[in-house]
Short mmCIF file of C-alpha atoms in Angstrom, two decimals:
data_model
loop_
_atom_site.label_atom_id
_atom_site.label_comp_id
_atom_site.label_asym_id
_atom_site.label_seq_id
_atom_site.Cartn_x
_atom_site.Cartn_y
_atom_site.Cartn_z
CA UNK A 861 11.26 -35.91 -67.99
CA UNK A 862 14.60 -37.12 -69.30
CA UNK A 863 14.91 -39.69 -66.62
CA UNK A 864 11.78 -41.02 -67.51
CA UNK A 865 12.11 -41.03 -71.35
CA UNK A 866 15.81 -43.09 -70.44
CA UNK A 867 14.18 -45.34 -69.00
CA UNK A 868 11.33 -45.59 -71.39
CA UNK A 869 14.09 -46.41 -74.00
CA UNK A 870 15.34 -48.61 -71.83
CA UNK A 871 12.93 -50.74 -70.82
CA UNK A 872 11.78 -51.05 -74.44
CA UNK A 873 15.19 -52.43 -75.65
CA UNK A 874 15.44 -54.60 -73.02
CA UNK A 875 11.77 -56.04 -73.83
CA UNK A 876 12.39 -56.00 -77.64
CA UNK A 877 16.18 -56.01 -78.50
CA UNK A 878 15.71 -56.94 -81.89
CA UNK A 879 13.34 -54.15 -83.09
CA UNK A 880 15.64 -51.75 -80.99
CA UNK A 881 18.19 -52.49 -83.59
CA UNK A 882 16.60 -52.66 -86.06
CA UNK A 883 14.99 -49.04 -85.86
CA UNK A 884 18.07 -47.93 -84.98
CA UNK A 885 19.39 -49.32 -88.46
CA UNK A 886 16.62 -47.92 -90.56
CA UNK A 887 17.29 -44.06 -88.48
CA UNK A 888 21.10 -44.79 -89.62
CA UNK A 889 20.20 -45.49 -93.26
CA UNK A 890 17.22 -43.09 -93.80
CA UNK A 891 19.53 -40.43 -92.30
CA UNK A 892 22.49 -41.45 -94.93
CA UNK A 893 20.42 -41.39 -97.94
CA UNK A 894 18.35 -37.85 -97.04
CA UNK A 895 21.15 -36.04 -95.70
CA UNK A 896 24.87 -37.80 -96.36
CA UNK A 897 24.29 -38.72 -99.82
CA UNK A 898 23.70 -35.79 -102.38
CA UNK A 899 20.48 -36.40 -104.27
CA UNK A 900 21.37 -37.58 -107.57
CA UNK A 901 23.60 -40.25 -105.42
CA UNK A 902 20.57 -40.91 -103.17
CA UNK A 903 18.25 -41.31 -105.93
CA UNK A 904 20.82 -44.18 -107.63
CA UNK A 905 20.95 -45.72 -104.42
CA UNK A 906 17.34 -46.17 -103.91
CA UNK A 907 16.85 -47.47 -107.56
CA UNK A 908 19.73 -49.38 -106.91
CA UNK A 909 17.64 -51.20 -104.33
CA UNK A 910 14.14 -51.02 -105.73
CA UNK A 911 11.88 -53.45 -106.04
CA UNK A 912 10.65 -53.37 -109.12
CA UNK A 913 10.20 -55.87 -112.08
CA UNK A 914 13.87 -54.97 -113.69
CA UNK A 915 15.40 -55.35 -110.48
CA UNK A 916 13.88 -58.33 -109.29
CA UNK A 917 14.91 -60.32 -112.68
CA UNK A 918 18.46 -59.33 -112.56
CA UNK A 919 19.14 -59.08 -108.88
CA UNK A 920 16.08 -60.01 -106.73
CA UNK A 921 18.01 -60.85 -103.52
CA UNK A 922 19.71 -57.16 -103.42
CA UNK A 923 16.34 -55.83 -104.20
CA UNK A 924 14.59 -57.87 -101.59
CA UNK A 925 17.29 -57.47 -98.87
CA UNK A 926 18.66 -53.90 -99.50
CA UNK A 927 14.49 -52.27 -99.61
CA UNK A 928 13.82 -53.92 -95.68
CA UNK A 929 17.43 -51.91 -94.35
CA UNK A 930 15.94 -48.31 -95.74
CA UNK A 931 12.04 -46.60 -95.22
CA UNK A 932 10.99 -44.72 -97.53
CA UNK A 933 8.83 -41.47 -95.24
CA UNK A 934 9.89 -38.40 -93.98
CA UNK A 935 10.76 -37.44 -90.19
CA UNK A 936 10.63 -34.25 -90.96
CA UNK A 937 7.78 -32.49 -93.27
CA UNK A 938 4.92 -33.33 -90.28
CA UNK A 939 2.30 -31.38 -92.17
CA UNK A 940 2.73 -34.00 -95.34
CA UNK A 941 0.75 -37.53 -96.75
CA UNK A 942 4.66 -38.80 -96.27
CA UNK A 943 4.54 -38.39 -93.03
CA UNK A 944 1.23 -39.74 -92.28
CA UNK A 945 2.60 -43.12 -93.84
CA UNK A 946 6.08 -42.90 -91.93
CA UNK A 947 4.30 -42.44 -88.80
CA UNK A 948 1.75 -45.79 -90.03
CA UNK A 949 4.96 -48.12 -91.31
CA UNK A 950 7.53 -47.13 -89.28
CA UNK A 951 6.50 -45.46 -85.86
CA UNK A 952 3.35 -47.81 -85.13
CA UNK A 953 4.47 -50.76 -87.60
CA UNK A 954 7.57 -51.61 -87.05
CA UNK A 955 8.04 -49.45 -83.54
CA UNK A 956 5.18 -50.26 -82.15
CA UNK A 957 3.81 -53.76 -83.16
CA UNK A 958 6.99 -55.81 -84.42
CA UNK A 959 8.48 -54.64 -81.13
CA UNK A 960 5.08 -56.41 -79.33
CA UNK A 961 4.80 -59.47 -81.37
CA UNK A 962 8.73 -59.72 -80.79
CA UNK A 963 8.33 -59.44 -76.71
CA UNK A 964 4.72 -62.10 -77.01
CA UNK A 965 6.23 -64.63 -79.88
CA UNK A 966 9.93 -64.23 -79.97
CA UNK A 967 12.05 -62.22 -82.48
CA UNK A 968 12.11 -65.49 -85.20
CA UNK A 969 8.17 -65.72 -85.53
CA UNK A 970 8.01 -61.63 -85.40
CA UNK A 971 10.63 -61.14 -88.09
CA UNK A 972 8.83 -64.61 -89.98
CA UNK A 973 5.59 -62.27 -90.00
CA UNK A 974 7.13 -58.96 -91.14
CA UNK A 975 9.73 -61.14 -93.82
CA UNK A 976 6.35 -63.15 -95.49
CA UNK A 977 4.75 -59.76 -95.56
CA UNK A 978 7.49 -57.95 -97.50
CA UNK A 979 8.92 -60.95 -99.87
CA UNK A 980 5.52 -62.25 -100.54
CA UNK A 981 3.74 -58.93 -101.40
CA UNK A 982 6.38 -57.92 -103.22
CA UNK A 983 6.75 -60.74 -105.30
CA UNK A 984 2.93 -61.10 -105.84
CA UNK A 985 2.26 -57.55 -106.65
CA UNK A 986 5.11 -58.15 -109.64
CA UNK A 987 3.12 -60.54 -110.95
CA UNK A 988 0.59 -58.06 -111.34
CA UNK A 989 2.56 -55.38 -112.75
CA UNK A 990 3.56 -57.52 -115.30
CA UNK A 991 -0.21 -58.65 -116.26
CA UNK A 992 -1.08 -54.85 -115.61
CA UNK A 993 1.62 -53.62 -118.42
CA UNK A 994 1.02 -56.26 -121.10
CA UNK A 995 -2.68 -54.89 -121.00
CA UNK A 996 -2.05 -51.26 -121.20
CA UNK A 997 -3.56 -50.60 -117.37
CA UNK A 998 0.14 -49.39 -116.10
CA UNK A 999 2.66 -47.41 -118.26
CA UNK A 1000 5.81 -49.76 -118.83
CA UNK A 1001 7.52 -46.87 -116.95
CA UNK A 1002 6.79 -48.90 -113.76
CA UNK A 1003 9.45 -51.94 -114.70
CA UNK A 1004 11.87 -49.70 -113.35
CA UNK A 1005 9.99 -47.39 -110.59
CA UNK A 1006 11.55 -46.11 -107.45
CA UNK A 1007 10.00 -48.87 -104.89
CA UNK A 1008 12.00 -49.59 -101.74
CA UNK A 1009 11.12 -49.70 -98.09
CA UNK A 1010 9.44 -51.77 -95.06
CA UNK A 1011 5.84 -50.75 -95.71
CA UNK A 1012 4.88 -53.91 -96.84
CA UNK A 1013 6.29 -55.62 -94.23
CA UNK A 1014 5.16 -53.17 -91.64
CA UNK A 1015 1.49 -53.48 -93.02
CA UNK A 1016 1.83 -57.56 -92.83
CA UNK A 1017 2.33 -56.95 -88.31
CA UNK A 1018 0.10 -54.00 -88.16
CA UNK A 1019 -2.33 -56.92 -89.74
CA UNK A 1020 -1.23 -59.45 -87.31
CA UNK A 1021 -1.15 -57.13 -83.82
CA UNK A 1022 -4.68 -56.08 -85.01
CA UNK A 1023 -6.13 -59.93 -85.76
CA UNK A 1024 -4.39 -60.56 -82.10
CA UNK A 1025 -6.32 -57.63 -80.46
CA UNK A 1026 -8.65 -58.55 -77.79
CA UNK A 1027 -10.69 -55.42 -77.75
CA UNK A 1028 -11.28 -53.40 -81.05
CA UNK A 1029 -10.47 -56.08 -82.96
CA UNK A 1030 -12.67 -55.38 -85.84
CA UNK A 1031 -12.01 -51.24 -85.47
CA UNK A 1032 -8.44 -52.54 -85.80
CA UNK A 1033 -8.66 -54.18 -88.95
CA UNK A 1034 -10.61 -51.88 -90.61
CA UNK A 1035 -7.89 -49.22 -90.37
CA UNK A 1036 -5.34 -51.36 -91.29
CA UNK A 1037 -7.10 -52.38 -94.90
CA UNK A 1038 -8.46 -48.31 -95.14
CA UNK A 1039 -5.33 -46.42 -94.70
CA UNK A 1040 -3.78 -47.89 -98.32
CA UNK A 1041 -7.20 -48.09 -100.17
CA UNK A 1042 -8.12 -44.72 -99.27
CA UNK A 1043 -4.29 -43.51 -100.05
CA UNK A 1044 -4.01 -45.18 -103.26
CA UNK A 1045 -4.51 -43.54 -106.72
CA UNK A 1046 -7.58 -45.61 -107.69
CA UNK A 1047 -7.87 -44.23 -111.27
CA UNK A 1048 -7.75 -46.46 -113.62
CA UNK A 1049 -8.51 -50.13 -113.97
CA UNK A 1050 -6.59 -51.34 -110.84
CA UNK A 1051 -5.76 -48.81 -108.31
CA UNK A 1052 -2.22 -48.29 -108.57
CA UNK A 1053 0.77 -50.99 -107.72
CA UNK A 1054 1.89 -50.09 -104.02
CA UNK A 1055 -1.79 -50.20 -103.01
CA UNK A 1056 -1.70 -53.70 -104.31
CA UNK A 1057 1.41 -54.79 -102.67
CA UNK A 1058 -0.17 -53.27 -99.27
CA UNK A 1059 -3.37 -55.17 -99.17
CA UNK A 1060 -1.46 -58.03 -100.61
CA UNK A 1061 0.43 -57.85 -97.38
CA UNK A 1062 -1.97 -57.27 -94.83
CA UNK A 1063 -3.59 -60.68 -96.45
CA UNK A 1064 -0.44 -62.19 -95.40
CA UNK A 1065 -0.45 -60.96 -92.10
CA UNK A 1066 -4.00 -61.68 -91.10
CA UNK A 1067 -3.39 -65.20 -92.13
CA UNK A 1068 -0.04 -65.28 -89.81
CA UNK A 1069 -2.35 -63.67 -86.94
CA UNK A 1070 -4.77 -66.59 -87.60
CA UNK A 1071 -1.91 -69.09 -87.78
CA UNK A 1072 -0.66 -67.38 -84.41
CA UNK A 1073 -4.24 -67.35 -82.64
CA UNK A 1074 -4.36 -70.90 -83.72
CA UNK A 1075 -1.50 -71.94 -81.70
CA UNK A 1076 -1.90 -70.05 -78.61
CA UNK A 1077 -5.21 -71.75 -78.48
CA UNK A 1078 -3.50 -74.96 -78.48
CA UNK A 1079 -1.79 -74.30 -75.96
CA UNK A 1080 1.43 -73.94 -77.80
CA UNK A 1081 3.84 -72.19 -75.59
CA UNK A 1082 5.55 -68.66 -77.02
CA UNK A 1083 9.21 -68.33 -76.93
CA UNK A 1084 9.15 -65.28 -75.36
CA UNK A 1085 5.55 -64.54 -73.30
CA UNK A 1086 5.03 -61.29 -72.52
CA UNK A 1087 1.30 -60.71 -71.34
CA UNK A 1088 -0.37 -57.96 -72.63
CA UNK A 1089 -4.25 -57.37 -71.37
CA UNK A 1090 -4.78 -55.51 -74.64
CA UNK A 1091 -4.46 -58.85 -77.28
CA UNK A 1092 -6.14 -61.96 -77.03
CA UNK A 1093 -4.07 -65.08 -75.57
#
């Protein structure tokens, strides 16, 4: 068993190097902010790298940067929503499908997908907060919210992998636009702003999936081909 899961690991760093480091990064700084930093200095440092509308008019590349190094889930309370979404985002989002469209398309148009998911969602999604607040359908409490993490740009390449799906396809899709509407606090006159910036960002990742699909069927080569029988060529 241990043999195998070494060489599991192994094979999967060799195929995707890139996403190998890069969950390793996000373990390294999800473990510092839950368990090195106490919580008052753990809550500073994710508002220190928030996304939200104060943040991204005073320092919108630390905001921008800093939220794609850290997830914000839980490894640990497996009975919990958190959970649920850590396992989405990170285990089959960024684990799962970045790694793939890293090994098929090369780490530059992988990280191209997950980057447009997260910057553009992000910034779009302000835009609605600040329509939202000057007509009373958020509190002006969420100008400086705790926001931070990769789920936007894990939703963006759970939207691609699932547009580039041969079989399922459609099955596919559907799950990735139902598992933020059907989390999402749908109250009030828009459902609330992380719902928006997640179906904001799987827009911008079925588009890239298009774009992607596009090329292959012009016979545009892929940096780094790895066939997979499961998505489409």
């Amino acid at each position: 068993m241990l043999r195998r899961s070494a060489r599991a690991l192994g094979t999967y760093v060799f195929r995707s190097p890139v996403t190998a480091g890069y969950v390793g990064l996000l373990l390294l700084t999800h473990f510092w902010l839950s368990v090195v930093l106490s919580t008052a200095d753990a809550q500073r440092a994710a508002l220190g790298i928030s996304t939200n509308l104060s943040n991204l008019t005073h320092s919108p590349v630390r905001s921008l940067v800093g939220s794609m190094l850290f997830f914000d889930g839980t490894l640990t309370s497996l009975a919990s929503q958190h959970f649920v979404g850590t396992l989405i985002t990170f285990g089959i989002g960024v684990g799962l499908c970045l790694a793939w469209l890293e090994r098929r398309y090369g780490a530059m148009r992988a990280y191209a997908v997950f980057a447009l998911g997260h910057v553009l969602a992000t910034l779009i999604t302000a835009q609605v907060i600040r329509v939202a607040i000057a007509h009373d359908w958020y509190p002006t409490s969420v100008r400086h919210a705790i926001d931070f993490g990769i789920s936007y740009g894990a939703e963006a390449v759970l939207a691609a992998g699932a547009l580039l799906l041969k079989r399922a396809r459609l099955l596919a899709v559907a799950a990735t636009v139902a598992w933020p509407v059907l989390g999402g606090d749908w109250s009030g006159v828009l459902p609330d702003f992380t719902t928006v910036g997640h179906l904001t960002a799987a827009a911008v990742g079925f588009a890239c999936g298009a774009w992607l699909l596009l090329t292959a069927r012009r016979g545009t080569p892929a940096p780094a081909a790895q066939p997979d029988p499961a998505y489409a060529e």
